[in-house]
Amino acid sequence: MASIRKDKKVFNDPIYGFITIPFPIIERLIDHPWFQRLRRIQQLGLTNLVYPGALHTRFHHAVGAMHLMGEALEVLRSKDVEITEEEAIGVTVAILLHDIGHGPFSHSLEFSLVKGVTHENLTEIFMSRLNAEMEGQLETAISIFRNQYPKKFLHQLVSSQLDMDRLDYLRRDSFYAGVAEGVINTDRIIKMLNVYDDQLVVDGKGIYSIEKFIIARRLMYWQVYMHKTAVVAENMLINILRRARELLKDGNEITATPQLYTFLSRQHDLESFRKDEHILRDFSRLDDYDIYAAIKSWCYHNDALLSFLSKSLVNRRLFKIRLQTEPFDQKIIEKIRKKAQKLHSVSDSETGYLVITGELKNDAYQPGEDKITIVGKNNRVEDIADISDNLNITVFSARVKKYFVCCPEECLKGLEIH
């Protein structure tokens, strides 16, 4: 009697429609608790305080990027680019897991909970542990992720200035935030992909779509990723955890889930993860819910500063921010600090929790080794920054800096800062 074939599982995605899981190992990875954790980590951190719809997760994004990878592989194979089944599985696994090392609130707390460790560092560790658990089935994926695989264009599909990661997050983030500036034609861009001399390139007909992609990325950074209100909320969140850690260090009682307590009670670095499997275990159980639960509890902590910061964030009574293209006069900053110290009855050393300064950087395209290459007539290969005829890409590749100061609104009254 013939066996009945089971259909592949599908996701109904609001961006791309039905997404099919292409390989059995992908389904196994998606079902793993470490990957399911991404459902509880918001893609855009606290940006929903600006755009209420921006509540999508790293899970959404990872599955979407996996889908685009499948589309790209199909296009490249149709253009006679040799990609074996093993390589297709490897590069699909690599893009699916590319964000598995993210901690709570994605980039917002990247260097706060763990010292000097990027989410890419942790992704490599997670992938290595999963590879051991799955008896070496992730070897090719890890090699591609680390850019150690012989076919370099496979790594570029995962991580470059025109990878499936960026193509998905621009379109997805603009959709959920309701910001039209990030809308890009992913279908058109992927259809124009090709490989030349082992490098991912774009056919000449796709140049205008790439220009739109670079402009969209630039606009999305100012309008969404570095929106001034989101910047305020992110810095307040960082300072809340910093205050909790300081209080705990001084012997005060701090309520937190066991996994969050692990990272508040002691500063861990990359070596900690490599040497102590319990550190990775606790990190794999840590998500936005741990942070939210703790901050809600801290609203009623007996430390006035921690309580004030926590209540301000929970109830969206956010600090006010001022931005300018030149560094702020230190005399102005000192006036703000003195005012904060007086109004909130904090010590000089504690004013750093209330008066926050920093800078924002935006560079949508960075010419160099990792460039977006266009193949024109006669197979001539050129950097898009050199041949764009519709706009001056060099303007968009130039790094723009803005300086900011944020603090409680009452600390700015009477001061001439625009």
Short mmCIF file of N, CA, C and O in Angstrom, two decimals, residues 278-325:
data_model
loop_
_atom_site.label_atom_id
_atom_site.label_comp_id
_atom_site.label_asym_id
_atom_site.label_seq_id
_atom_site.Cartn_x
_atom_site.Cartn_y
_atom_site.Cartn_z
N HIS A 278 26.08 27.02 31.37
CA HIS A 278 24.92 27.54 32.09
C HIS A 278 24.62 28.99 31.68
O HIS A 278 23.46 29.42 31.74
N ILE A 279 25.65 29.72 31.27
CA ILE A 279 25.45 31.11 30.84
C ILE A 279 24.63 31.13 29.55
O ILE A 279 23.68 31.90 29.40
N LEU A 280 24.98 30.27 28.60
CA LEU A 280 24.23 30.18 27.36
C LEU A 280 22.81 29.69 27.63
O LEU A 280 21.85 30.17 27.02
N ARG A 281 22.67 28.75 28.55
CA ARG A 281 21.35 28.24 28.90
C ARG A 281 20.46 29.37 29.41
O ARG A 281 19.30 29.52 28.98
N ASP A 282 21.01 30.19 30.32
CA ASP A 282 20.22 31.29 30.87
C ASP A 282 19.90 32.33 29.80
O ASP A 282 18.80 32.89 29.77
N PHE A 283 20.86 32.59 28.92
CA PHE A 283 20.61 33.56 27.85
C PHE A 283 19.52 33.04 26.90
O PHE A 283 18.70 33.82 26.41
N SER A 284 19.52 31.75 26.65
CA SER A 284 18.53 31.15 25.74
C SER A 284 17.12 31.19 26.31
O SER A 284 16.15 30.95 25.59
N ARG A 285 17.00 31.49 27.59
CA ARG A 285 15.69 31.59 28.24
C ARG A 285 15.28 33.05 28.48
O ARG A 285 14.22 33.32 29.04
N LEU A 286 16.13 33.96 28.05
CA LEU A 286 15.92 35.38 28.31
C LEU A 286 15.25 36.05 27.13
O LEU A 286 15.67 35.89 25.98
N ASP A 287 14.18 36.81 27.40
CA ASP A 287 13.49 37.51 26.31
C ASP A 287 12.84 38.78 26.85
O ASP A 287 13.05 39.16 28.00
N ASP A 288 12.06 39.45 26.00
CA ASP A 288 11.44 40.72 26.38
C ASP A 288 10.57 40.59 27.62
O ASP A 288 10.46 41.52 28.42
N TYR A 289 9.94 39.43 27.79
CA TYR A 289 9.02 39.25 28.91
C TYR A 289 9.74 39.38 30.25
O TYR A 289 9.18 39.91 31.21
N ASP A 290 10.97 38.88 30.31
CA ASP A 290 11.75 38.99 31.56
C ASP A 290 11.98 40.46 31.91
O ASP A 290 11.88 40.86 33.07
N ILE A 291 12.31 41.25 30.89
CA ILE A 291 12.59 42.67 31.12
C ILE A 291 11.34 43.42 31.52
O ILE A 291 11.33 44.20 32.48
N TYR A 292 10.25 43.18 30.78
CA TYR A 292 8.99 43.84 31.11
C TYR A 292 8.54 43.53 32.54
O TYR A 292 8.13 44.42 33.28
N ALA A 293 8.59 42.25 32.90
CA ALA A 293 8.15 41.84 34.23
C ALA A 293 8.98 42.53 35.32
O ALA A 293 8.44 43.00 36.34
N ALA A 294 10.29 42.58 35.09
CA ALA A 294 11.17 43.20 36.08
C ALA A 294 10.89 44.69 36.22
O ALA A 294 10.76 45.22 37.34
N ILE A 295 10.76 45.39 35.09
CA ILE A 295 10.55 46.84 35.14
C ILE A 295 9.21 47.18 35.79
O ILE A 295 9.10 48.14 36.54
N LYS A 296 8.18 46.38 35.52
CA LYS A 296 6.89 46.61 36.18
C LYS A 296 7.03 46.46 37.70
O LYS A 296 6.44 47.24 38.46
N SER A 297 7.83 45.50 38.11
CA SER A 297 8.06 45.31 39.55
C SER A 297 8.86 46.47 40.12
O SER A 297 8.57 46.97 41.23
N TRP A 298 9.85 46.94 39.38
CA TRP A 298 10.73 48.01 39.86
C TRP A 298 10.02 49.36 39.95
O TRP A 298 10.55 50.29 40.57
N CYS A 299 8.86 49.48 39.36
CA CYS A 299 8.08 50.72 39.50
C CYS A 299 7.83 51.03 40.97
O CYS A 299 7.62 52.19 41.35
N TYR A 300 7.83 49.99 41.79
CA TYR A 300 7.50 50.15 43.21
C TYR A 300 8.70 49.84 44.11
O TYR A 300 8.54 49.55 45.30
N HIS A 301 9.89 49.92 43.54
CA HIS A 301 11.11 49.68 44.32
C HIS A 301 11.35 50.85 45.27
O HIS A 301 10.96 51.99 44.99
N ASN A 302 12.00 50.58 46.39
CA ASN A 302 12.24 51.65 47.35
C ASN A 302 13.34 52.62 46.91
O ASN A 302 13.53 53.66 47.54
N ASP A 303 14.07 52.28 45.86
CA ASP A 303 15.04 53.24 45.32
C ASP A 303 14.27 54.21 44.42
O ASP A 303 13.70 53.82 43.40
N ALA A 304 14.25 55.47 44.81
CA ALA A 304 13.44 56.48 44.11
C ALA A 304 13.83 56.62 42.64
O ALA A 304 12.97 56.81 41.77
N LEU A 305 15.12 56.53 42.36
CA LEU A 305 15.59 56.72 40.99
C LEU A 305 15.15 55.56 40.09
O LEU A 305 14.64 55.77 38.99
N LEU A 306 15.32 54.33 40.57
CA LEU A 306 14.89 53.17 39.78
C LEU A 306 13.38 53.20 39.59
O LEU A 306 12.88 52.91 38.49
N SER A 307 12.66 53.55 40.62
CA SER A 307 11.21 53.62 40.54
C SER A 307 10.77 54.68 39.53
O SER A 307 9.87 54.44 38.71
N PHE A 308 11.39 55.84 39.59
CA PHE A 308 11.04 56.94 38.68
C PHE A 308 11.30 56.55 37.23
O PHE A 308 10.44 56.75 36.35
N LEU A 309 12.45 55.98 36.95
CA LEU A 309 12.79 55.58 35.58
C LEU A 309 11.83 54.50 35.07
O LEU A 309 11.37 54.54 33.93
N SER A 310 11.54 53.53 35.93
CA SER A 310 10.67 52.42 35.53
C SER A 310 9.25 52.89 35.25
O SER A 310 8.65 52.53 34.23
N LYS A 311 8.71 53.72 36.15
CA LYS A 311 7.36 54.25 35.93
C LYS A 311 7.30 55.10 34.67
O LYS A 311 6.31 55.07 33.93
N SER A 312 8.34 55.87 34.44
CA SER A 312 8.36 56.74 33.26
C SER A 312 8.29 55.93 31.97
O SER A 312 7.59 56.30 31.03
N LEU A 313 9.01 54.81 31.94
CA LEU A 313 9.00 53.99 30.73
C LEU A 313 7.69 53.21 30.59
O LEU A 313 7.08 53.19 29.52
N VAL A 314 7.24 52.59 31.68
CA VAL A 314 6.01 51.79 31.63
C VAL A 314 4.81 52.64 31.24
O VAL A 314 3.96 52.22 30.46
N ASN A 315 4.74 53.85 31.75
CA ASN A 315 3.60 54.73 31.50
C ASN A 315 3.84 55.71 30.35
O ASN A 315 3.05 56.62 30.14
N ARG A 316 4.91 55.49 29.62
CA ARG A 316 5.31 56.32 28.47
C ARG A 316 5.38 57.81 28.81
O ARG A 316 4.92 58.67 28.06
N ARG A 317 5.95 58.10 29.94
CA ARG A 317 6.29 59.48 30.26
C ARG A 317 7.78 59.64 29.97
O ARG A 317 8.62 59.67 30.87
N LEU A 318 8.07 59.71 28.70
CA LEU A 318 9.45 59.65 28.25
C LEU A 318 10.16 60.98 28.39
O LEU A 318 9.54 62.05 28.40
N PHE A 319 11.49 60.90 28.50
CA PHE A 319 12.31 62.11 28.53
C PHE A 319 12.13 62.87 27.22
O PHE A 319 11.73 62.31 26.20
N LYS A 320 12.47 64.14 27.25
CA LYS A 320 12.49 64.95 26.03
C LYS A 320 13.92 64.95 25.46
O LYS A 320 14.89 64.87 26.21
N ILE A 321 13.98 65.05 24.16
CA ILE A 321 15.28 64.98 23.50
C ILE A 321 15.50 66.21 22.62
O ILE A 321 14.55 66.76 22.05
N ARG A 322 16.74 66.62 22.54
CA ARG A 322 17.14 67.70 21.63
C ARG A 322 18.27 67.17 20.75
O ARG A 322 19.22 66.55 21.25
N LEU A 323 18.14 67.42 19.45
CA LEU A 323 19.13 66.96 18.47
C LEU A 323 19.74 68.14 17.75
O LEU A 323 19.06 69.14 17.48
N GLN A 324 21.03 68.02 17.41
CA GLN A 324 21.66 69.03 16.58
C GLN A 324 22.87 68.42 15.88
O GLN A 324 23.33 67.33 16.23
N THR A 325 23.35 69.10 14.85
CA THR A 325 24.43 68.56 14.03
C THR A 325 25.82 68.81 14.62
O THR A 325 26.80 68.25 14.14
#
